mmCIF file of N, CA, C and O in Angstrom:
data_model
loop_
_atom_site.group_PDB
_atom_site.id
_atom_site.type_symbol
_atom_site.label_atom_id
_atom_site.label_comp_id
_atom_site.label_asym_id
_atom_site.label_seq_id
_atom_site.Cartn_x
_atom_site.Cartn_y
_atom_site.Cartn_z
ATOM 1 N N MET A 1 17.570 0.849 15.863
ATOM 2 C CA MET A 1 16.782 1.797 15.586
ATOM 3 C C MET A 1 16.561 2.008 14.092
ATOM 4 O O MET A 1 17.537 1.737 13.537
ATOM 5 N N SER A 2 15.258 1.953 13.554
ATOM 6 C CA SER A 2 15.284 2.039 12.034
ATOM 7 C C SER A 2 14.942 3.513 11.612
ATOM 8 O O SER A 2 14.340 4.156 12.314
ATOM 9 N N ALA A 3 15.494 3.635 10.371
ATOM 10 C CA ALA A 3 15.248 5.078 9.667
ATOM 11 C C ALA A 3 13.737 5.048 9.207
ATOM 12 O O ALA A 3 13.191 4.061 8.672
ATOM 13 N N GLN A 4 13.150 6.259 9.153
ATOM 14 C CA GLN A 4 11.904 6.353 8.551
ATOM 15 C C GLN A 4 12.000 6.244 7.059
ATOM 16 O O GLN A 4 12.793 6.651 6.384
ATOM 17 N N THR A 5 10.972 5.358 6.573
ATOM 18 C CA THR A 5 11.068 5.088 5.350
ATOM 19 C C THR A 5 9.984 5.977 4.655
ATOM 20 O O THR A 5 8.901 6.282 4.933
ATOM 21 N N ALA A 6 10.483 6.590 3.336
ATOM 22 C CA ALA A 6 9.569 7.341 2.555
ATOM 23 C C ALA A 6 8.511 6.814 2.165
ATOM 24 O O ALA A 6 8.335 5.457 1.761
ATOM 25 N N GLU A 7 7.430 7.477 1.872
ATOM 26 C CA GLU A 7 6.106 7.012 1.269
ATOM 27 C C GLU A 7 6.312 6.571 -0.056
ATOM 28 O O GLU A 7 7.084 7.160 -0.922
ATOM 29 N N ARG A 8 5.918 5.414 -0.582
ATOM 30 C CA ARG A 8 5.946 4.938 -1.956
ATOM 31 C C ARG A 8 4.409 5.036 -2.749
ATOM 32 O O ARG A 8 3.518 4.551 -1.857
ATOM 33 N N HIS A 9 4.555 5.284 -3.764
ATOM 34 C CA HIS A 9 3.372 5.395 -4.547
ATOM 35 C C HIS A 9 3.312 4.362 -5.488
ATOM 36 O O HIS A 9 4.281 4.409 -6.599
ATOM 37 N N GLU A 10 2.396 3.307 -5.808
ATOM 38 C CA GLU A 10 2.556 2.293 -6.639
ATOM 39 C C GLU A 10 1.291 1.989 -7.303
ATOM 40 O O GLU A 10 0.202 1.927 -6.536
ATOM 41 N N GLN A 11 1.412 1.723 -8.485
ATOM 42 C CA GLN A 11 0.268 1.036 -9.186
ATOM 43 C C GLN A 11 0.161 -0.281 -9.055
ATOM 44 O O GLN A 11 1.251 -1.161 -9.319
ATOM 45 N N CYS A 12 -0.748 -0.880 -8.348
ATOM 46 C CA CYS A 12 -0.844 -2.399 -7.991
ATOM 47 C C CYS A 12 -2.251 -3.145 -8.250
ATOM 48 O O CYS A 12 -3.061 -2.565 -8.779
ATOM 49 N N THR A 13 -1.770 -4.300 -8.425
ATOM 50 C CA THR A 13 -3.075 -5.405 -8.661
ATOM 51 C C THR A 13 -3.145 -6.315 -7.421
ATOM 52 O O THR A 13 -2.035 -6.702 -6.698
ATOM 53 N N VAL A 14 -4.343 -6.320 -7.072
ATOM 54 C CA VAL A 14 -4.554 -7.242 -5.707
ATOM 55 C C VAL A 14 -4.410 -8.773 -6.051
ATOM 56 O O VAL A 14 -4.978 -9.234 -6.926
ATOM 57 N N ILE A 15 -3.607 -9.216 -5.167
ATOM 58 C CA ILE A 15 -3.216 -10.759 -5.378
ATOM 59 C C ILE A 15 -4.079 -11.487 -4.243
ATOM 60 O O ILE A 15 -4.423 -12.496 -4.489
ATOM 61 N N ALA A 16 -3.918 -10.916 -3.053
ATOM 62 C CA ALA A 16 -4.923 -11.530 -1.845
ATOM 63 C C ALA A 16 -5.688 -10.471 -1.295
ATOM 64 O O ALA A 16 -5.217 -9.501 -0.941
ATOM 65 N N GLU A 17 -7.073 -10.729 -1.333
ATOM 66 C CA GLU A 17 -7.836 -9.540 -0.943
ATOM 67 C C GLU A 17 -7.726 -9.259 0.826
ATOM 68 O O GLU A 17 -7.330 -10.190 1.442
ATOM 69 N N TYR A 18 -8.173 -7.977 1.067
ATOM 70 C CA TYR A 18 -8.179 -7.751 2.413
ATOM 71 C C TYR A 18 -8.837 -8.661 3.357
ATOM 72 O O TYR A 18 -9.974 -9.072 2.945
ATOM 73 N N ASN A 19 -8.386 -9.027 4.612
ATOM 74 C CA ASN A 19 -8.982 -10.024 5.280
ATOM 75 C C ASN A 19 -9.350 -9.602 6.556
ATOM 76 O O ASN A 19 -9.290 -8.331 7.007
ATOM 77 N N ALA A 20 -9.993 -10.488 7.550
ATOM 78 C CA ALA A 20 -10.352 -10.116 8.826
ATOM 79 C C ALA A 20 -9.237 -9.579 9.731
ATOM 80 O O ALA A 20 -9.604 -8.802 10.678
ATOM 81 N N TYR A 21 -8.016 -9.865 9.281
ATOM 82 C CA TYR A 21 -6.976 -9.375 10.308
ATOM 83 C C TYR A 21 -6.254 -7.933 9.620
ATOM 84 O O TYR A 21 -5.311 -7.621 10.281
ATOM 85 N N GLY A 22 -6.993 -7.395 8.668
ATOM 86 C CA GLY A 22 -6.655 -6.066 8.089
ATOM 87 C C GLY A 22 -5.162 -6.345 7.346
ATOM 88 O O GLY A 22 -4.445 -5.281 7.049
ATOM 89 N N ALA A 23 -5.092 -7.413 6.643
ATOM 90 C CA ALA A 23 -3.914 -7.700 5.747
ATOM 91 C C ALA A 23 -4.396 -8.093 4.280
ATOM 92 O O ALA A 23 -5.474 -8.714 4.330
ATOM 93 N N MET A 24 -3.514 -7.721 3.429
ATOM 94 C CA MET A 24 -3.652 -8.200 2.097
ATOM 95 C C MET A 24 -2.407 -8.136 1.099
ATOM 96 O O MET A 24 -1.438 -7.433 1.801
ATOM 97 N N THR A 25 -2.363 -8.767 0.067
ATOM 98 C CA THR A 25 -1.050 -8.695 -0.755
ATOM 99 C C THR A 25 -1.463 -8.094 -2.094
ATOM 100 O O THR A 25 -2.401 -8.425 -2.750
ATOM 101 N N VAL A 26 -0.458 -7.004 -2.509
ATOM 102 C CA VAL A 26 -0.652 -6.556 -3.872
ATOM 103 C C VAL A 26 0.645 -6.613 -4.537
ATOM 104 O O VAL A 26 1.685 -6.745 -3.859
ATOM 105 N N GLN A 27 0.628 -6.619 -5.847
ATOM 106 C CA GLN A 27 1.863 -6.529 -6.493
ATOM 107 C C GLN A 27 2.097 -5.451 -7.433
ATOM 108 O O GLN A 27 0.887 -4.933 -8.169
ATOM 109 N N SER A 28 3.104 -4.802 -7.352
ATOM 110 C CA SER A 28 3.312 -3.365 -8.107
ATOM 111 C C SER A 28 3.279 -3.678 -9.552
ATOM 112 O O SER A 28 3.689 -4.869 -10.025
ATOM 113 N N SER A 29 3.206 -2.825 -10.472
ATOM 114 C CA SER A 29 3.378 -2.800 -11.954
ATOM 115 C C SER A 29 4.962 -3.037 -12.285
ATOM 116 O O SER A 29 5.228 -3.627 -13.405
ATOM 117 N N ARG A 30 5.776 -2.974 -11.279
ATOM 118 C CA ARG A 30 7.139 -2.995 -11.485
ATOM 119 C C ARG A 30 7.533 -4.571 -10.828
ATOM 120 O O ARG A 30 8.733 -4.825 -10.800
ATOM 121 N N GLY A 31 6.565 -5.425 -10.576
ATOM 122 C CA GLY A 31 6.699 -6.687 -10.094
ATOM 123 C C GLY A 31 7.017 -6.815 -8.575
ATOM 124 O O GLY A 31 7.319 -8.131 -8.322
ATOM 125 N N LYS A 32 7.204 -5.847 -7.931
ATOM 126 C CA LYS A 32 7.426 -5.951 -6.259
ATOM 127 C C LYS A 32 5.975 -6.360 -5.717
ATOM 128 O O LYS A 32 5.116 -5.881 -5.944
ATOM 129 N N THR A 33 6.224 -7.286 -4.758
ATOM 130 C CA THR A 33 5.126 -7.656 -3.894
ATOM 131 C C THR A 33 5.173 -7.027 -2.586
ATOM 132 O O THR A 33 6.220 -6.817 -1.938
ATOM 133 N N TYR A 34 3.925 -6.369 -2.199
ATOM 134 C CA TYR A 34 3.784 -5.844 -0.848
ATOM 135 C C TYR A 34 2.760 -6.353 0.094
ATOM 136 O O TYR A 34 1.717 -6.763 -0.567
ATOM 137 N N GLN A 35 3.194 -6.745 1.264
ATOM 138 C CA GLN A 35 2.252 -7.460 2.161
ATOM 139 C C GLN A 35 1.890 -6.091 3.092
ATOM 140 O O GLN A 35 2.485 -5.718 3.798
ATOM 141 N N ILE A 36 0.475 -5.738 2.932
ATOM 142 C CA ILE A 36 -0.066 -4.669 3.533
ATOM 143 C C ILE A 36 -0.691 -5.189 4.918
ATOM 144 O O ILE A 36 -1.537 -6.277 4.832
ATOM 145 N N VAL A 37 -0.226 -4.587 6.074
ATOM 146 C CA VAL A 37 -0.664 -5.329 7.381
ATOM 147 C C VAL A 37 -1.355 -4.327 8.069
ATOM 148 O O VAL A 37 -1.720 -4.568 9.212
ATOM 149 N N GLY A 38 -1.748 -2.980 7.448
ATOM 150 C CA GLY A 38 -2.583 -2.118 8.237
ATOM 151 C C GLY A 38 -3.011 -1.045 7.428
ATOM 152 O O GLY A 38 -2.437 -0.716 6.297
ATOM 153 N N ALA A 39 -3.758 -0.078 7.817
ATOM 154 C CA ALA A 39 -4.235 0.953 7.083
ATOM 155 C C ALA A 39 -4.160 2.266 8.106
ATOM 156 O O ALA A 39 -4.320 2.055 9.240
ATOM 157 N N ALA A 40 -3.791 3.426 7.378
ATOM 158 C CA ALA A 40 -3.727 4.680 8.296
ATOM 159 C C ALA A 40 -5.184 5.284 8.916
ATOM 160 O O ALA A 40 -4.842 6.061 9.972
ATOM 161 N N SER A 41 -6.192 4.826 8.244
ATOM 162 C CA SER A 41 -7.463 5.177 8.692
ATOM 163 C C SER A 41 -8.565 4.249 8.364
ATOM 164 O O SER A 41 -8.197 3.356 7.504
ATOM 165 N N GLN A 42 -9.527 4.252 9.063
ATOM 166 C CA GLN A 42 -10.802 3.512 8.638
ATOM 167 C C GLN A 42 -11.192 3.616 7.346
ATOM 168 O O GLN A 42 -11.564 2.762 6.524
ATOM 169 N N ARG A 43 -11.297 4.999 6.680
ATOM 170 C CA ARG A 43 -11.522 5.213 5.176
ATOM 171 C C ARG A 43 -10.630 4.299 4.402
ATOM 172 O O ARG A 43 -11.034 3.787 3.543
ATOM 173 N N VAL A 44 -9.328 4.370 4.608
ATOM 174 C CA VAL A 44 -8.294 3.657 4.011
ATOM 175 C C VAL A 44 -8.523 1.979 3.994
ATOM 176 O O VAL A 44 -8.626 1.370 3.129
ATOM 177 N N ALA A 45 -9.040 1.669 5.131
ATOM 178 C CA ALA A 45 -9.312 0.305 5.323
ATOM 179 C C ALA A 45 -10.574 -0.079 4.655
ATOM 180 O O ALA A 45 -10.677 -1.066 4.098
ATOM 181 N N ARG A 46 -11.502 0.669 4.527
ATOM 182 C CA ARG A 46 -12.713 0.319 3.834
ATOM 183 C C ARG A 46 -12.417 0.429 2.157
ATOM 184 O O ARG A 46 -13.065 -0.507 1.621
ATOM 185 N N GLN A 47 -11.621 1.253 1.965
ATOM 186 C CA GLN A 47 -11.137 1.336 0.407
ATOM 187 C C GLN A 47 -10.515 -0.011 0.046
ATOM 188 O O GLN A 47 -10.645 -0.481 -1.016
ATOM 189 N N LEU A 48 -9.534 -0.473 0.923
ATOM 190 C CA LEU A 48 -8.920 -1.637 0.712
ATOM 191 C C LEU A 48 -9.809 -2.960 0.529
ATOM 192 O O LEU A 48 -9.754 -3.644 -0.341
ATOM 193 N N ALA A 49 -10.638 -2.875 1.599
ATOM 194 C CA ALA A 49 -11.720 -3.904 1.702
ATOM 195 C C ALA A 49 -12.675 -4.109 0.544
ATOM 196 O O ALA A 49 -13.191 -5.178 0.335
ATOM 197 N N ALA A 50 -12.837 -2.981 -0.192
ATOM 198 C CA ALA A 50 -13.851 -2.883 -1.104
ATOM 199 C C ALA A 50 -13.128 -3.616 -2.567
ATOM 200 O O ALA A 50 -13.764 -3.785 -3.506
ATOM 201 N N LEU A 51 -11.714 -3.804 -2.501
ATOM 202 C CA LEU A 51 -10.959 -4.403 -3.744
ATOM 203 C C LEU A 51 -11.102 -5.772 -3.677
ATOM 204 O O LEU A 51 -11.217 -6.511 -2.533
ATOM 205 N N THR A 52 -11.270 -6.461 -4.870
ATOM 206 C CA THR A 52 -11.094 -7.965 -5.036
ATOM 207 C C THR A 52 -9.838 -8.431 -5.736
ATOM 208 O O THR A 52 -9.317 -7.488 -6.394
ATOM 209 N N ASN A 53 -9.815 -9.631 -5.778
ATOM 210 C CA ASN A 53 -8.681 -10.140 -6.557
ATOM 211 C C ASN A 53 -8.477 -9.617 -8.071
ATOM 212 O O ASN A 53 -9.732 -9.369 -8.564
ATOM 213 N N ASN A 54 -7.232 -9.318 -8.524
ATOM 214 C CA ASN A 54 -6.980 -8.896 -9.769
ATOM 215 C C ASN A 54 -7.564 -7.107 -9.936
ATOM 216 O O ASN A 54 -7.467 -6.643 -11.294
ATOM 217 N N ASP A 55 -8.115 -6.693 -9.039
ATOM 218 C CA ASP A 55 -8.533 -5.214 -9.119
ATOM 219 C C ASP A 55 -7.075 -4.438 -9.356
ATOM 220 O O ASP A 55 -6.028 -4.910 -8.552
ATOM 221 N N GLU A 56 -7.034 -3.503 -10.003
ATOM 222 C CA GLU A 56 -5.876 -2.561 -10.090
ATOM 223 C C GLU A 56 -6.067 -1.103 -9.344
ATOM 224 O O GLU A 56 -7.277 -0.643 -9.596
ATOM 225 N N THR A 57 -5.301 -0.571 -8.765
ATOM 226 C CA THR A 57 -5.513 0.672 -8.138
ATOM 227 C C THR A 57 -4.024 1.183 -7.629
ATOM 228 O O THR A 57 -2.999 0.564 -7.726
ATOM 229 N N THR A 58 -4.050 2.551 -7.425
ATOM 230 C CA THR A 58 -2.745 3.126 -6.952
ATOM 231 C C THR A 58 -2.845 3.027 -5.356
ATOM 232 O O THR A 58 -3.939 3.373 -4.738
ATOM 233 N N VAL A 59 -1.706 2.672 -4.764
ATOM 234 C CA VAL A 59 -1.699 2.650 -3.348
ATOM 235 C C VAL A 59 -0.363 3.524 -2.746
ATOM 236 O O VAL A 59 0.658 3.307 -3.441
ATOM 237 N N SER A 60 -0.538 4.113 -1.859
ATOM 238 C CA SER A 60 0.447 4.827 -1.198
ATOM 239 C C SER A 60 0.832 4.168 0.092
ATOM 240 O O SER A 60 0.042 3.736 0.904
ATOM 241 N N LEU A 61 2.158 3.825 0.301
ATOM 242 C CA LEU A 61 2.524 2.861 1.288
ATOM 243 C C LEU A 61 3.637 3.567 2.128
ATOM 244 O O LEU A 61 4.597 4.113 1.563
ATOM 245 N N ARG A 62 3.852 3.010 3.306
ATOM 246 C CA ARG A 62 4.843 3.277 4.366
ATOM 247 C C ARG A 62 5.248 2.059 4.948
ATOM 248 O O ARG A 62 4.369 1.349 5.372
ATOM 249 N N GLN A 63 6.487 1.772 4.992
ATOM 250 C CA GLN A 63 6.797 0.668 5.732
ATOM 251 C C GLN A 63 6.342 0.382 7.255
ATOM 252 O O GLN A 63 6.539 1.435 7.845
ATOM 253 N N ALA A 64 5.855 -0.580 7.396
ATOM 254 C CA ALA A 64 5.274 -0.785 8.906
ATOM 255 C C ALA A 64 6.455 -1.076 9.955
ATOM 256 O O ALA A 64 7.281 -1.634 9.495
ATOM 257 N N PRO A 65 6.288 -0.527 11.097
ATOM 258 C CA PRO A 65 7.400 -0.973 12.131
ATOM 259 C C PRO A 65 7.486 -2.370 12.537
ATOM 260 O O PRO A 65 6.606 -3.130 12.118
ATOM 261 N N GLY A 66 8.457 -2.857 12.671
ATOM 262 C CA GLY A 66 8.678 -4.186 13.195
ATOM 263 C C GLY A 66 9.718 -4.876 12.154
ATOM 264 O O GLY A 66 10.330 -4.464 11.365
ATOM 265 N N ARG A 67 9.628 -6.294 12.128
ATOM 266 C CA ARG A 67 10.586 -6.979 11.481
ATOM 267 C C ARG A 67 9.795 -7.624 10.073
ATOM 268 O O ARG A 67 8.602 -7.707 10.104
ATOM 269 N N GLY A 68 10.513 -7.585 9.103
ATOM 270 C CA GLY A 68 9.994 -8.206 8.003
ATOM 271 C C GLY A 68 9.636 -7.067 6.999
ATOM 272 O O GLY A 68 9.813 -5.820 7.208
ATOM 273 N N ASN A 69 9.205 -7.357 5.700
ATOM 274 C CA ASN A 69 8.686 -6.512 4.686
ATOM 275 C C ASN A 69 7.286 -6.363 4.530
ATOM 276 O O ASN A 69 6.578 -6.956 3.895
ATOM 277 N N THR A 70 6.839 -5.607 5.787
ATOM 278 C CA THR A 70 5.438 -5.350 5.682
ATOM 279 C C THR A 70 5.161 -3.916 5.482
ATOM 280 O O THR A 70 6.013 -3.046 5.876
ATOM 281 N N TRP A 71 4.031 -3.650 5.104
ATOM 282 C CA TRP A 71 3.877 -2.135 4.519
ATOM 283 C C TRP A 71 2.246 -1.820 5.377
ATOM 284 O O TRP A 71 1.459 -2.612 5.420
ATOM 285 N N ARG A 72 2.030 -0.360 5.504
ATOM 286 C CA ARG A 72 0.931 0.239 5.997
ATOM 287 C C ARG A 72 0.392 1.001 4.880
ATOM 288 O O ARG A 72 0.958 1.864 4.153
ATOM 289 N N ALA A 73 -0.836 0.928 4.413
ATOM 290 C CA ALA A 73 -1.580 1.770 3.262
ATOM 291 C C ALA A 73 -1.970 3.031 3.909
ATOM 292 O O ALA A 73 -2.423 3.023 4.828
ATOM 293 N N VAL A 74 -1.561 4.316 3.209
ATOM 294 C CA VAL A 74 -1.947 5.440 3.770
ATOM 295 C C VAL A 74 -2.808 6.093 2.952
ATOM 296 O O VAL A 74 -3.535 7.165 3.265
ATOM 297 N N ALA A 75 -2.904 5.778 1.719
ATOM 298 C CA ALA A 75 -3.873 6.182 0.587
ATOM 299 C C ALA A 75 -4.197 5.160 -0.488
ATOM 300 O O ALA A 75 -3.352 4.327 -0.752
ATOM 301 N N VAL A 76 -5.383 5.316 -0.954
ATOM 302 C CA VAL A 76 -5.743 4.251 -2.159
ATOM 303 C C VAL A 76 -6.436 5.180 -3.132
ATOM 304 O O VAL A 76 -7.153 5.999 -2.958
ATOM 305 N N GLY A 77 -6.243 4.782 -4.322
ATOM 306 C CA GLY A 77 -6.740 5.342 -5.527
ATOM 307 C C GLY A 77 -6.387 6.833 -5.663
ATOM 308 O O GLY A 77 -7.155 7.502 -6.288
ATOM 309 N N THR A 78 -5.289 7.206 -5.123
ATOM 310 C CA THR A 78 -4.580 8.782 -5.420
ATOM 311 C C THR A 78 -3.291 8.604 -6.222
ATOM 312 O O THR A 78 -2.478 7.591 -6.021
ATOM 313 N N ALA A 79 -3.188 9.526 -6.949
ATOM 314 C CA ALA A 79 -1.873 9.634 -7.832
ATOM 315 C C ALA A 79 -0.837 10.271 -6.583
ATOM 316 O O ALA A 79 -1.266 10.882 -5.590
ATOM 317 N N PRO A 80 0.487 10.111 -7.198
ATOM 318 C CA PRO A 80 1.505 10.569 -6.337
ATOM 319 C C PRO A 80 1.462 12.136 -6.510
ATOM 320 O O PRO A 80 1.030 12.556 -7.376
ATOM 321 N N PRO A 81 1.908 12.579 -5.251
ATOM 322 C CA PRO A 81 2.034 14.274 -5.312
ATOM 323 C C PRO A 81 3.029 14.787 -6.478
ATOM 324 O O PRO A 81 3.935 14.046 -6.842
ATOM 325 N N ALA A 82 2.582 15.586 -6.918
ATOM 326 C CA ALA A 82 3.448 16.479 -8.147
ATOM 327 C C ALA A 82 4.780 16.767 -7.509
ATOM 328 O O ALA A 82 4.810 17.375 -6.547
ATOM 329 N N GLU A 83 5.897 16.713 -8.356
ATOM 330 C CA GLU A 83 7.123 17.220 -7.709
ATOM 331 C C GLU A 83 7.073 18.801 -7.791
ATOM 332 O O GLU A 83 6.358 19.482 -9.023
ATOM 333 N N PRO A 84 7.780 19.496 -7.042
ATOM 334 C CA PRO A 84 7.648 20.899 -7.085
ATOM 335 C C PRO A 84 8.400 21.303 -8.390
ATOM 336 O O PRO A 84 9.417 20.809 -8.538
ATOM 337 N N PRO A 85 7.982 22.580 -8.711
ATOM 338 C CA PRO A 85 8.765 23.038 -9.987
ATOM 339 C C PRO A 85 10.335 23.448 -9.667
ATOM 340 O O PRO A 85 10.496 23.863 -8.500
ATOM 341 N N ARG A 86 11.157 23.357 -10.552
ATOM 342 C CA ARG A 86 12.495 23.659 -10.255
ATOM 343 C C ARG A 86 12.918 24.927 -10.708
ATOM 344 O O ARG A 86 12.562 25.530 -11.503
#
């Protein structure tokens, strides 16, 4: 059984454009590569499909279930939520 992974918010550059199988590759500004294999909604899928190589955007990701280092996009072009005041 795998633990639920927290959502990640990354500033990314498109390395491989969204394809007919709903997959794409992005690289974060911190140098991490993410293989996106799905989208949380049709709206997110359309936003991903509109991006081309070398485009930069913010992407919110959750680890996809299954084996390997694959991710699901839950939001595109949104800033991470603000931390609650202490």
